[in-house]
Amino acid sequence: MNNFYEIIEKNQKLEKPALVDDLQSISYKDLFVLCNNLSSYLASKKIRKADRIAIFLPNSIEFALSFFSCLNIGAIAVPINPKFKKNEIQYYINDSNPKLIITSDTLRTILLETNNKLEKKIISLKGEEVDLDIFNHKYLGDKLNINSINENDKAIYLYSTGSTGIPKRVTRTHKNLISLANNHSETVGLDKSEKILFTLPISHTYALGNFIAAIKSAMTCYLQGDFNRKKVTQIIEKEKITIYPCVPFILDVLAQSNIDPKSFKSLKLLISAGAPLSKEVFDKFSEKFGIHPRQLYGSSETGVISINLEKDITSTLGSVGKPVKGVTVKIIKEDGKDANTNEQGEIIVKSETMTTGYDNLPEETKEVFKNGFYYTGDLGYVDKNGLIYINGRKKLIINISGNKVDPTEVENILSSHPKVKEAAVIGISHQSSHESIKAFIVCNEKTEKGEIIVYLKNKIADYKIPNIIEFVENIPKSPTGKILRNKLG
């Protein structure tokens, strides 16, 4: 198999539902026909192999059609989260330089407010005023030749939080996606009888990995643009959802609700990732609903690394499980030697699912991609049963309900405020496994917290905005000028 789209072809005769969103449902047969229609339309727009197509849409059937159509014609999909702020959107568009941007008529306005020169690149597939009504569109040409696509061709651009405060572009190939889908589905034991719900953005590597594994297994995927407790409960109960990938924050909200536990009786697998799952949240959720959340570990660079599927989940709660099929995990000490059982070190990963490096960033690539392994920056150990435990990180990344925040990025934005001399940002851990962001700010003239928040709201996504702001006279630094974060709190 050279092209992930061959999976869509393989399932083309299935009449069972493939994708369900708020507006409609389509079968695997429909999915194949509609993707071919859109692929042909994109080809008519002179889109060719290796051209970039940005997908600026929430979870929806249109998002899925756009993604698979890109793969079909050999274009590179560039998912961009529509919740990003204007300067973030501008960064991703500038960095990826897409030939086309697929969006909705509503989101088109946001794109044009970001950059009015994008008008000629935008195609709207969703809304009242669309450029292409994909569901009524006639097939434009002969069947496209997908044999020209090689498994090592680029399929998608994802972005990993950068140590410099700038997101790093990660290229994943068709081979990476095919391996990811196979590894995840075979490890978990997915089959076409399953129904999976997505409330996390498929533009993010965690949800994307679950999504392509589900499509490979011919499952029915329910797509929601966001998490809404009432709506999620209704969908799980009514549609008899069996698998739900989420984050600890969602589990905590559900556990504290007055939801009837019977509403979740269809759930067989509840996956938690993006941030550590605390015993408190695990216990509350398990006691209320009678199902144990399973921790998954992964990254933008590798896709899924491991998942805890142990029968004795209560005594292995702190573990992210064993590596999924096709993934090798090692623990390396600071001297570069392999760590012993239960000995802490850096977690490094090798797999056919992983990228080979960061685009146009040779120094950053050299730092973390060595000898065929990806050095995650996470600290942990492997016990005698082969279970992976994560207990720290070398890097500074902050987890906010599964979203990765680089403190350097927030510091750079804060420091651009005319009244801010310098800033330092750290993550504050809480017993519930949540992290919040705290900013320490040195001002060059008096300002208020509210003014800082308003400034940030126009610059970065809401989840990156500090929950706590403290004005200080100075920020502790080393003789070389490095911020001493361990002295901040």
Coordinates of C-alpha atoms in Angstrom, one line a residue:
M1 CA 0.0 0.0 0.0
N2 CA 1.5 3.3 -1.1
N3 CA -1.3 5.8 -0.5
F4 CA -3.5 6.0 2.6
Y5 CA -6.4 6.7 0.3
E6 CA -6.3 3.0 -0.8
I7 CA -8.0 2.3 2.6
I8 CA -10.9 4.5 1.4
E9 CA -11.0 2.5 -1.8
K10 CA -10.9 -0.8 0.0
N11 CA -14.1 0.1 2.0
Q12 CA -16.0 1.7 -0.9
K13 CA -18.7 -1.0 -1.1
L14 CA -19.7 -0.7 2.5
E15 CA -23.2 0.8 3.0
K16 CA -22.6 1.3 6.8
P17 CA -22.2 4.8 8.2
A18 CA -18.7 6.1 8.0
L19 CA -19.0 9.7 9.2
V20 CA -21.8 11.4 11.2
D21 CA -21.9 15.1 12.2
D22 CA -24.6 17.4 13.3
L23 CA -26.0 17.9 9.8
Q24 CA -25.8 14.5 8.1
S25 CA -24.4 11.0 7.8
I26 CA -22.6 9.4 5.0
S27 CA -21.6 5.8 4.3
Y28 CA -18.3 4.4 3.3
K29 CA -19.7 4.1 -0.2
D30 CA -20.6 7.8 -0.1
L31 CA -17.2 8.7 1.3
F32 CA -15.5 7.1 -1.6
V33 CA -17.7 8.8 -4.2
L34 CA -17.6 12.3 -2.5
C35 CA -13.8 12.1 -2.1
N36 CA -13.4 11.3 -5.8
N37 CA -15.6 14.2 -6.7
L38 CA -13.7 16.6 -4.5
S39 CA -10.4 15.2 -5.7
S40 CA -11.4 15.8 -9.2
Y41 CA -12.5 19.3 -8.4
L42 CA -9.1 20.1 -6.7
A43 CA -7.3 18.7 -9.7
S44 CA -9.3 21.1 -11.9
K45 CA -8.0 23.9 -9.8
K46 CA -4.5 22.8 -10.9
I47 CA -3.6 21.2 -7.6
R48 CA -0.8 18.7 -8.2
K49 CA 1.3 16.3 -6.2
A50 CA 3.1 17.9 -3.2
D51 CA 1.0 21.1 -3.4
R52 CA -0.1 22.2 0.1
I53 CA -3.8 22.5 0.9
A54 CA -4.8 24.1 4.3
I55 CA -7.9 22.8 5.9
F56 CA -9.4 25.4 8.1
L57 CA -12.5 23.6 9.4
P58 CA -13.7 22.1 12.7
N59 CA -14.5 18.4 13.0
S60 CA -17.0 17.7 10.3
I61 CA -17.7 15.6 7.3
E62 CA -16.3 18.4 5.1
F63 CA -13.0 18.2 7.1
A64 CA -12.7 14.5 6.5
L65 CA -13.6 14.8 2.8
S66 CA -10.9 17.5 2.4
F67 CA -8.3 15.5 4.2
F68 CA -8.8 12.3 2.3
S69 CA -9.1 14.1 -1.0
C70 CA -5.7 15.7 -0.4
L71 CA -4.2 12.2 0.2
N72 CA -5.9 10.9 -2.9
I73 CA -4.2 13.4 -5.3
G74 CA -0.9 13.5 -3.5
A75 CA -1.4 17.0 -2.1
I76 CA -0.1 17.7 1.4
A77 CA -2.9 18.4 4.0
V78 CA -2.3 21.2 6.4
P79 CA -5.0 21.2 9.1
I80 CA -5.3 24.5 11.0
N81 CA -7.4 24.7 14.1
P82 CA -10.1 27.3 13.5
K83 CA -9.9 28.3 17.2
F84 CA -6.5 29.8 16.7
K85 CA -6.2 33.6 16.8
K86 CA -5.3 35.7 13.8
N87 CA -1.6 35.9 14.3
E88 CA -1.4 32.2 14.9
I89 CA -3.4 31.5 11.7
Q90 CA -1.1 33.8 9.8
Y91 CA 2.0 32.0 11.1
Y92 CA 0.7 28.6 9.9
I93 CA -0.4 29.9 6.5
N94 CA 2.9 31.7 6.0
D95 CA 4.9 28.7 7.1
S96 CA 3.1 26.1 5.0
N97 CA 2.3 28.4 2.0
P98 CA -0.8 26.6 0.9
K99 CA -2.0 26.8 -2.7
L100 CA -5.6 26.5 -1.6
I101 CA -7.4 26.9 1.7
I102 CA -10.6 24.9 2.3
T103 CA -13.0 26.4 4.8
S104 CA -16.6 27.3 5.5
D105 CA -18.3 30.6 4.6
T106 CA -18.3 31.6 8.2
L107 CA -14.6 31.0 8.7
R108 CA -13.8 32.6 5.4
T109 CA -14.4 35.9 7.2
I110 CA -11.8 35.2 9.8
L111 CA -9.2 34.2 7.2
L112 CA -9.8 37.5 5.2
E113 CA -9.6 39.5 8.4
T114 CA -6.3 37.8 9.0
N115 CA -5.0 38.5 5.5
N116 CA -7.3 39.9 2.8
K117 CA -4.8 38.7 0.1
L118 CA -6.0 35.1 0.7
E119 CA -9.3 35.6 -1.1
K120 CA -8.2 33.9 -4.3
K121 CA -6.9 30.9 -2.4
I122 CA -10.1 30.2 -0.4
I123 CA -12.7 27.5 -1.2
S124 CA -15.8 27.3 0.9
L125 CA -17.4 23.8 1.3
K126 CA -19.7 24.5 4.2
G127 CA -22.4 27.1 4.9
E128 CA -25.1 29.0 3.0
E129 CA -22.7 30.5 0.4
V130 CA -20.3 27.8 -0.8
D131 CA -18.0 27.7 -3.7
L132 CA -18.6 24.0 -4.2
D133 CA -21.6 22.1 -3.0
I134 CA -19.7 18.8 -2.6
F135 CA -22.8 16.8 -1.8
N136 CA -24.5 17.7 -5.1
H137 CA -21.4 18.0 -7.2
K138 CA -21.0 15.9 -10.3
Y139 CA -17.9 13.9 -10.9
L140 CA -15.7 16.0 -13.2
G141 CA -13.4 13.6 -14.9
D142 CA -11.8 10.2 -15.1
K143 CA -10.7 8.2 -12.1
L144 CA -7.5 9.7 -10.8
N145 CA -4.3 7.7 -11.0
I146 CA -3.1 7.3 -7.4
N147 CA -0.4 4.8 -8.4
S148 CA 2.1 7.6 -8.9
I149 CA 2.1 8.3 -5.2
N150 CA 4.9 6.7 -3.2
E151 CA 4.6 5.6 0.4
N152 CA 7.4 8.0 1.3
D153 CA 5.6 11.0 -0.3
K154 CA 4.5 13.7 2.1
A155 CA 0.9 13.4 3.3
I156 CA 0.3 15.9 6.1
Y157 CA 2.0 18.8 7.9
L158 CA 1.5 18.8 11.7
Y159 CA 3.1 21.2 14.1
S160 CA 5.0 20.5 17.3
T161 CA 5.5 23.0 20.1
G162 CA 8.9 24.5 19.6
S163 CA 11.6 25.2 22.3
T164 CA 12.1 28.6 20.7
G165 CA 8.4 29.5 21.1
I166 CA 7.8 28.9 17.4
P167 CA 5.8 25.8 16.3
K168 CA 8.0 23.4 14.4
R169 CA 6.6 21.8 11.2
V170 CA 6.5 18.0 11.2
T171 CA 6.0 16.2 7.9
R172 CA 4.3 12.8 8.1
T173 CA 4.3 10.5 5.0
H174 CA 1.7 8.1 3.6
K175 CA 3.8 5.3 5.1
N176 CA 3.7 7.0 8.5
L177 CA -0.1 7.3 8.4
I178 CA -0.6 3.7 7.2
S179 CA 1.7 2.4 9.9
L180 CA 0.0 4.5 12.6
A181 CA -3.4 3.3 11.6
N182 CA -2.3 -0.4 11.5
N183 CA -0.3 -0.2 14.8
H184 CA -3.1 1.5 16.7
S185 CA -6.0 -0.6 15.4
E186 CA -4.2 -3.9 15.8
T187 CA -3.0 -3.2 19.3
V188 CA -6.4 -2.1 20.5
G189 CA -8.3 -4.6 18.5
L190 CA -10.6 -2.3 16.5
D191 CA -13.2 -3.6 14.1
K192 CA -16.1 -2.3 12.0
S193 CA -18.7 -2.8 14.8
E194 CA -17.2 0.0 16.9
K195 CA -18.6 3.5 17.1
I196 CA -16.2 6.3 18.1
L197 CA -16.9 9.9 19.1
F198 CA -14.5 12.8 18.4
T199 CA -14.8 16.0 20.3
L200 CA -11.1 16.8 20.3
P201 CA -9.9 18.5 17.0
I202 CA -8.8 16.0 14.3
S203 CA -6.3 18.7 13.3
H204 CA -4.4 17.6 16.5
T205 CA -2.1 14.5 16.3
Y206 CA -3.9 12.6 19.1
A207 CA -7.4 12.7 17.6
L208 CA -6.0 12.3 14.1
G209 CA -4.3 9.0 15.1
N210 CA -7.5 7.7 16.5
F211 CA -9.4 8.9 13.4
I212 CA -7.3 7.2 10.8
A213 CA -7.2 4.0 12.8
A214 CA -11.0 4.1 13.0
I215 CA -11.4 4.7 9.2
K216 CA -8.9 1.9 8.5
S217 CA -11.1 -0.4 10.7
A218 CA -14.3 0.7 8.9
M219 CA -15.8 2.1 12.1
T220 CA -18.5 4.7 12.4
C221 CA -17.0 8.1 13.4
Y222 CA -19.2 10.7 15.1
L223 CA -17.7 14.2 14.6
Q224 CA -18.3 17.1 17.0
G225 CA -16.6 20.5 16.7
D226 CA -16.1 20.8 20.5
F227 CA -16.8 19.2 23.9
N228 CA -20.3 19.9 25.3
R229 CA -21.2 17.8 28.3
K230 CA -24.9 17.6 27.6
K231 CA -24.4 16.9 23.9
V232 CA -21.7 14.3 24.5
T233 CA -23.9 12.4 26.9
Q234 CA -26.8 12.4 24.5
I235 CA -24.7 11.1 21.6
I236 CA -23.0 8.4 23.7
E237 CA -26.4 7.2 25.0
K238 CA -28.5 7.5 21.8
E239 CA -25.8 6.2 19.3
K240 CA -24.3 3.6 21.7
I241 CA -20.8 4.9 21.3
T242 CA -18.2 2.3 22.2
I243 CA -14.9 4.3 22.1
Y244 CA -14.3 7.9 23.2
P245 CA -10.8 9.5 23.1
C246 CA -10.6 12.5 25.4
V247 CA -8.4 14.3 27.9
P248 CA -8.3 14.4 31.8
F249 CA -10.2 17.7 31.8
I250 CA -13.2 16.1 30.0
L251 CA -13.1 13.1 32.4
D252 CA -13.1 15.4 35.4
V253 CA -16.1 17.4 34.0
L254 CA -18.1 14.3 33.3
A255 CA -17.2 12.7 36.7
Q256 CA -18.5 15.8 38.6
S257 CA -21.7 16.0 36.6
N258 CA -25.1 14.6 37.5
I259 CA -25.2 12.3 34.4
D260 CA -26.9 9.0 34.9
P261 CA -24.2 6.3 34.8
K262 CA -26.4 4.2 32.6
S263 CA -26.0 6.7 29.8
F264 CA -22.4 5.5 29.3
K265 CA -23.1 1.7 29.5
S266 CA -22.2 1.2 25.8
L267 CA -18.6 2.5 26.3
K268 CA -15.9 -0.2 26.1
L269 CA -12.8 1.9 25.7
L270 CA -12.2 5.4 27.1
I271 CA -8.9 6.8 26.1
S272 CA -7.1 9.6 28.0
A273 CA -4.1 11.5 26.6
G274 CA -2.5 14.9 26.3
A275 CA -1.9 15.3 30.0
P276 CA -1.3 13.0 33.0
L277 CA -4.4 11.4 34.4
S278 CA -4.5 11.8 38.2
K279 CA -5.7 9.0 40.6
E280 CA -8.3 11.4 41.9
V281 CA -10.0 11.9 38.4
F282 CA -9.5 8.2 37.5
D283 CA -11.2 7.1 40.7
K284 CA -14.1 9.6 40.5
F285 CA -14.8 8.6 36.9
S286 CA -14.4 4.8 37.4
E287 CA -16.6 4.8 40.5
K288 CA -19.3 6.8 38.8
F289 CA -19.5 5.1 35.4
G290 CA -17.9 1.7 36.0
I291 CA -15.4 2.0 33.2
H292 CA -11.7 2.7 33.6
P293 CA -10.0 5.3 31.5
R294 CA -6.9 4.1 29.6
Q295 CA -3.9 6.4 29.3
L296 CA -2.3 6.8 25.9
Y297 CA 1.0 8.3 25.1
G298 CA 2.1 9.9 21.8
S299 CA 3.5 13.0 20.1
S300 CA 3.3 15.0 16.9
E301 CA 6.6 13.5 15.9
T302 CA 5.7 9.9 16.4
G303 CA 1.9 9.4 16.6
V304 CA 0.8 6.9 19.2
I305 CA 3.6 5.4 21.3
S306 CA 1.9 3.3 23.9
I307 CA -1.5 2.7 25.6
N308 CA -2.3 1.1 29.0
L309 CA -4.6 -1.9 28.2
E310 CA -3.6 -3.9 31.3
K311 CA -6.3 -6.0 33.0
D312 CA -5.1 -4.8 36.4
I313 CA -5.6 -1.2 35.6
T314 CA -5.9 0.0 39.2
S315 CA -2.4 -1.0 40.2
T316 CA -0.9 0.2 37.0
L317 CA -2.8 3.5 36.9
G318 CA 0.3 5.7 36.7
S319 CA 1.5 3.9 33.6
V320 CA 1.0 4.8 29.9
G321 CA 1.2 1.1 29.2
K322 CA 3.3 -0.9 26.7
P323 CA 4.4 0.3 23.3
V324 CA 1.8 -0.3 20.6
K325 CA 2.7 -2.7 17.8
G326 CA 5.6 -1.6 15.6
V327 CA 7.0 0.9 18.2
T328 CA 10.3 0.5 20.1
V329 CA 10.8 2.4 23.3
K330 CA 14.1 2.7 25.2
I331 CA 15.1 4.6 28.3
I332 CA 18.4 6.4 28.0
K333 CA 20.5 7.8 30.9
E334 CA 22.3 11.1 30.7
D335 CA 25.5 9.3 29.7
G336 CA 23.7 7.9 26.7
K337 CA 23.6 4.3 28.1
D338 CA 20.5 2.2 28.4
A339 CA 18.8 2.5 31.8
N340 CA 18.1 -0.5 33.8
T341 CA 14.6 -1.7 34.9
N342 CA 12.9 1.0 37.1
E343 CA 15.8 3.4 36.4
Q344 CA 14.9 6.9 35.2
G345 CA 16.1 8.4 32.0
E346 CA 14.9 10.0 28.8
I347 CA 12.2 8.2 26.8
I348 CA 13.3 7.7 23.2
V349 CA 11.2 6.1 20.4
K350 CA 11.7 4.4 17.1
S351 CA 8.9 3.5 14.7
E352 CA 7.8 3.6 11.1
T353 CA 5.1 6.1 12.2
M354 CA 7.6 8.8 13.1
T355 CA 8.9 11.7 11.1
T356 CA 12.5 12.0 10.2
G357 CA 12.9 15.5 11.5
Y358 CA 11.6 19.1 11.5
D359 CA 11.3 20.9 8.2
N360 CA 14.0 23.5 7.5
L361 CA 15.3 23.2 11.1
P362 CA 18.5 21.2 10.9
E363 CA 19.9 22.1 14.4
E364 CA 16.6 21.2 16.2
T365 CA 16.4 18.0 14.1
K366 CA 19.9 17.0 15.0
E367 CA 19.2 17.6 18.7
V368 CA 16.3 15.2 19.1
F369 CA 16.5 12.8 16.1
K370 CA 19.6 10.5 16.6
N371 CA 20.5 7.0 15.4
G372 CA 16.9 6.4 14.1
F373 CA 15.3 7.4 17.5
Y374 CA 13.3 10.4 18.5
Y375 CA 14.3 11.8 21.9
T376 CA 11.0 12.9 23.4
G377 CA 12.4 15.1 26.3
D378 CA 10.1 13.1 28.6
L379 CA 11.6 11.5 31.7
G380 CA 10.4 8.1 32.8
Y381 CA 11.2 4.4 33.4
V382 CA 10.1 0.9 32.3
D383 CA 9.2 -1.6 35.0
K384 CA 9.8 -5.3 35.1
N385 CA 6.6 -6.0 33.1
G386 CA 7.5 -3.6 30.3
L387 CA 5.2 -0.9 31.4
I388 CA 6.2 2.7 30.7
Y389 CA 5.9 5.4 33.5
I390 CA 6.4 9.1 32.8
N391 CA 7.4 11.2 35.8
G392 CA 8.9 14.4 34.5
R393 CA 10.2 16.2 31.4
K394 CA 13.4 17.8 30.3
K395 CA 11.5 20.3 28.2
L396 CA 9.4 23.1 29.5
I397 CA 6.1 22.4 27.7
I398 CA 2.9 23.0 29.8
N399 CA -0.1 20.8 29.4
I400 CA -3.5 22.6 29.4
S401 CA -6.3 20.1 29.1
G402 CA -4.3 18.2 26.4
N403 CA -3.1 21.3 24.6
K404 CA 0.7 21.9 24.6
V405 CA 1.8 25.4 25.5
D406 CA 5.4 26.5 25.1
P407 CA 6.1 29.1 27.8
T408 CA 8.7 30.8 25.5
E409 CA 5.9 31.6 23.0
V410 CA 3.8 33.2 25.7
E411 CA 6.8 35.1 27.1
N412 CA 7.6 36.5 23.6
I413 CA 4.1 37.8 23.2
L414 CA 4.0 39.3 26.7
S415 CA 7.3 41.0 26.1
S416 CA 6.0 42.6 22.9
H417 CA 3.5 44.6 25.0
P418 CA 4.8 48.2 25.2
K419 CA 4.5 48.4 29.0
V420 CA 6.2 45.0 29.6
K421 CA 10.0 45.0 30.1
E422 CA 10.3 41.2 30.4
A423 CA 8.3 38.1 31.4
A424 CA 8.6 34.6 32.5
V425 CA 6.0 31.8 32.3
I426 CA 5.7 28.5 34.2
G427 CA 3.2 25.8 34.6
I428 CA 1.5 25.2 38.0
S429 CA 0.4 21.7 38.7
H430 CA -2.8 20.9 40.6
Q431 CA -4.0 17.7 42.4
S432 CA -6.7 17.1 39.8
S433 CA -3.9 16.6 37.2
H434 CA -4.7 20.0 35.6
E435 CA -2.0 22.5 34.9
S436 CA -2.5 26.2 34.8
I437 CA -0.2 29.0 33.4
K438 CA 1.4 31.6 35.6
A439 CA 3.1 34.7 34.2
F440 CA 5.7 36.8 36.1
I441 CA 5.9 40.3 34.5
V442 CA 8.4 43.1 35.0
C443 CA 6.8 46.4 33.8
N444 CA 8.5 49.5 32.5
E445 CA 5.4 51.5 33.4
K446 CA 2.3 50.8 35.4
T447 CA -0.3 48.5 33.9
E448 CA -3.2 46.3 35.0
K449 CA -3.8 42.6 34.6
G450 CA -6.9 43.2 32.6
E451 CA -4.9 45.2 30.0
I452 CA -2.5 42.3 29.7
I453 CA -5.3 39.8 29.2
V454 CA -7.0 41.9 26.5
Y455 CA -3.7 42.2 24.7
L456 CA -3.1 38.5 24.8
K457 CA -6.6 37.6 23.6
N458 CA -5.8 39.2 20.2
K459 CA -2.5 37.4 19.9
I460 CA -2.8 33.8 21.1
A461 CA -5.4 31.0 21.7
D462 CA -7.4 31.3 24.9
Y463 CA -5.8 28.2 26.4
K464 CA -2.4 29.8 26.2
I465 CA -3.4 32.9 28.2
P466 CA -2.0 32.8 31.8
N467 CA -4.5 32.1 34.5
I468 CA -2.3 33.9 37.1
I469 CA -0.4 37.1 36.5
E470 CA 2.1 38.4 39.1
F471 CA 3.9 41.7 38.7
V472 CA 7.5 41.5 40.0
E473 CA 10.5 43.7 40.2
N474 CA 12.9 41.3 38.6
I475 CA 13.0 37.7 37.2
P476 CA 15.7 35.4 38.6
K477 CA 18.4 34.5 36.1
S478 CA 21.6 32.6 35.8
P479 CA 24.9 34.3 35.1
T480 CA 24.3 33.5 31.4
G481 CA 20.9 35.1 31.4
K482 CA 18.9 31.9 31.5
I483 CA 15.6 32.2 33.4
L484 CA 15.7 30.2 36.7
R485 CA 12.2 28.8 36.5
N486 CA 12.8 26.6 39.6
K487 CA 12.9 29.8 41.7
L488 CA 9.5 31.0 40.3
G489 CA 6.4 29.7 42.0

